[in-house]
Coordinates of C-alpha atoms in Angstrom, one line a residue:
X1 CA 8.1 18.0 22.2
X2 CA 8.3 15.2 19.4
X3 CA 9.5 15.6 16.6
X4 CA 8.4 13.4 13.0
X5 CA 11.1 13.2 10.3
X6 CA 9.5 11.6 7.7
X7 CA 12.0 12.4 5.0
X8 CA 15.7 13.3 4.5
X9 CA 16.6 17.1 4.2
X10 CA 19.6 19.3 5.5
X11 CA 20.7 20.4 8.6
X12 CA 17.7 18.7 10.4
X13 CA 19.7 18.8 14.0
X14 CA 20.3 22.5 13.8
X15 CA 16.7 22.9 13.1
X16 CA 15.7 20.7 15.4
X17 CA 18.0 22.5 18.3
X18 CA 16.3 25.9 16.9
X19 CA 12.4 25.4 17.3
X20 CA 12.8 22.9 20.8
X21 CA 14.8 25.5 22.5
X22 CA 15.2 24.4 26.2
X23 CA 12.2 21.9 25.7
X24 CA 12.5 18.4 26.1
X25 CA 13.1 16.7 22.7
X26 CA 12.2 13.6 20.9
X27 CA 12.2 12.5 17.8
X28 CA 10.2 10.2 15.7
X29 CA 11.8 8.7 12.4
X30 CA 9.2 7.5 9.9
X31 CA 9.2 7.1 5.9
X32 CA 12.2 7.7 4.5
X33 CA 13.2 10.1 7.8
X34 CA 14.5 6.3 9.0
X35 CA 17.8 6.8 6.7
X36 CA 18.9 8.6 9.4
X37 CA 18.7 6.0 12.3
X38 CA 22.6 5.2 11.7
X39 CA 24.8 6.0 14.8
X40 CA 26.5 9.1 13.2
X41 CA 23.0 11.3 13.2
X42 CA 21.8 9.1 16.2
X43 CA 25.3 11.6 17.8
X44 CA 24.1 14.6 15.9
X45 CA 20.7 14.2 17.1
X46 CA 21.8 14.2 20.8
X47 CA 24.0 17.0 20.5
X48 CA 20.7 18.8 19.5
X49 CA 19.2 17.7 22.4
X50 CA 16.9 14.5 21.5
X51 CA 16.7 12.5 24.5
X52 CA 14.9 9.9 22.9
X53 CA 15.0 8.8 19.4
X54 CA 12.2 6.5 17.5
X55 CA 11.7 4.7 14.4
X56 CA 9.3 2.7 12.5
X57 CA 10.0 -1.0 12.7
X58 CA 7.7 -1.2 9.1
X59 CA 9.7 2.1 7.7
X60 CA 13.2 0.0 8.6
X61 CA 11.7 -3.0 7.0
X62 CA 10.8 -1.7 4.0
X63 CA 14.4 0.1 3.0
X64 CA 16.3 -2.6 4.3
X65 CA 17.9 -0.4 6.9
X66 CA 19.4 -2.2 10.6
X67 CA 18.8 0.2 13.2
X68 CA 21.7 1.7 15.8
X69 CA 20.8 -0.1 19.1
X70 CA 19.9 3.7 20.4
X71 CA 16.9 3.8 18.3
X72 CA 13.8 2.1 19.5
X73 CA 11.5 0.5 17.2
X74 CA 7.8 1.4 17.3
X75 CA 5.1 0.0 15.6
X76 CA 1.9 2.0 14.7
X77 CA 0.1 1.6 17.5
X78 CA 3.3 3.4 19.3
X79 CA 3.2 6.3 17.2
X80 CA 0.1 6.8 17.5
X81 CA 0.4 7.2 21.1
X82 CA 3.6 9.1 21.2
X83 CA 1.9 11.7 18.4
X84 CA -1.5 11.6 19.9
X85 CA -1.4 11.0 23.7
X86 CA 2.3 11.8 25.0
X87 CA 3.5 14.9 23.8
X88 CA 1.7 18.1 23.8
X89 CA 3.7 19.4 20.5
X90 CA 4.4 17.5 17.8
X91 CA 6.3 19.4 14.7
X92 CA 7.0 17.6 11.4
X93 CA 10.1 18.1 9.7

């Protein structure tokens, strides 16, 4: 299951940990959802579960932000895949 955080908002591991249940979780950080690729969510969002955690090279760019080394930047052509072709569910947060 992926999920796309395009913007900031509270308690995003809890709900995160609530509607992936046992499923595999990843998560894709896009827009302003990339404030959250610093290594103190990057912990929260593994303690939820996220196996794998994404974010927009362009969306990093654009704010200025450097990413924690445990984020891997994607380009559009990444996302689209991950959204369109490697997950079954997607659910944007």
């Amino acid at each position: 299951m992926l999920f796309l955080l395009n913007k900031t908002r509270p308690n995003v591991p809890d709900l995160i940990t609530l509607l992936g249940g046992a499923e595999e979780k990843e998560l894709l950080l896009v827009g302003d959802g990339v404030f959250y690729a610093t290594p103190f969510m990057l912990e929260k969002f593994k303690a939820a579960g996220v196996s794998q955690i994404y974010a927009s090279g362009d969306s990093l760019e654009d704010r200025g932000i450097e990413v924690s080394d445990e984020c891997a930047l994607v380009d559009y052509d990444k996302m689209v895949s991950l959204i369109m072709e490697e997950h079954d569910k997607t659910i944007s947060l």
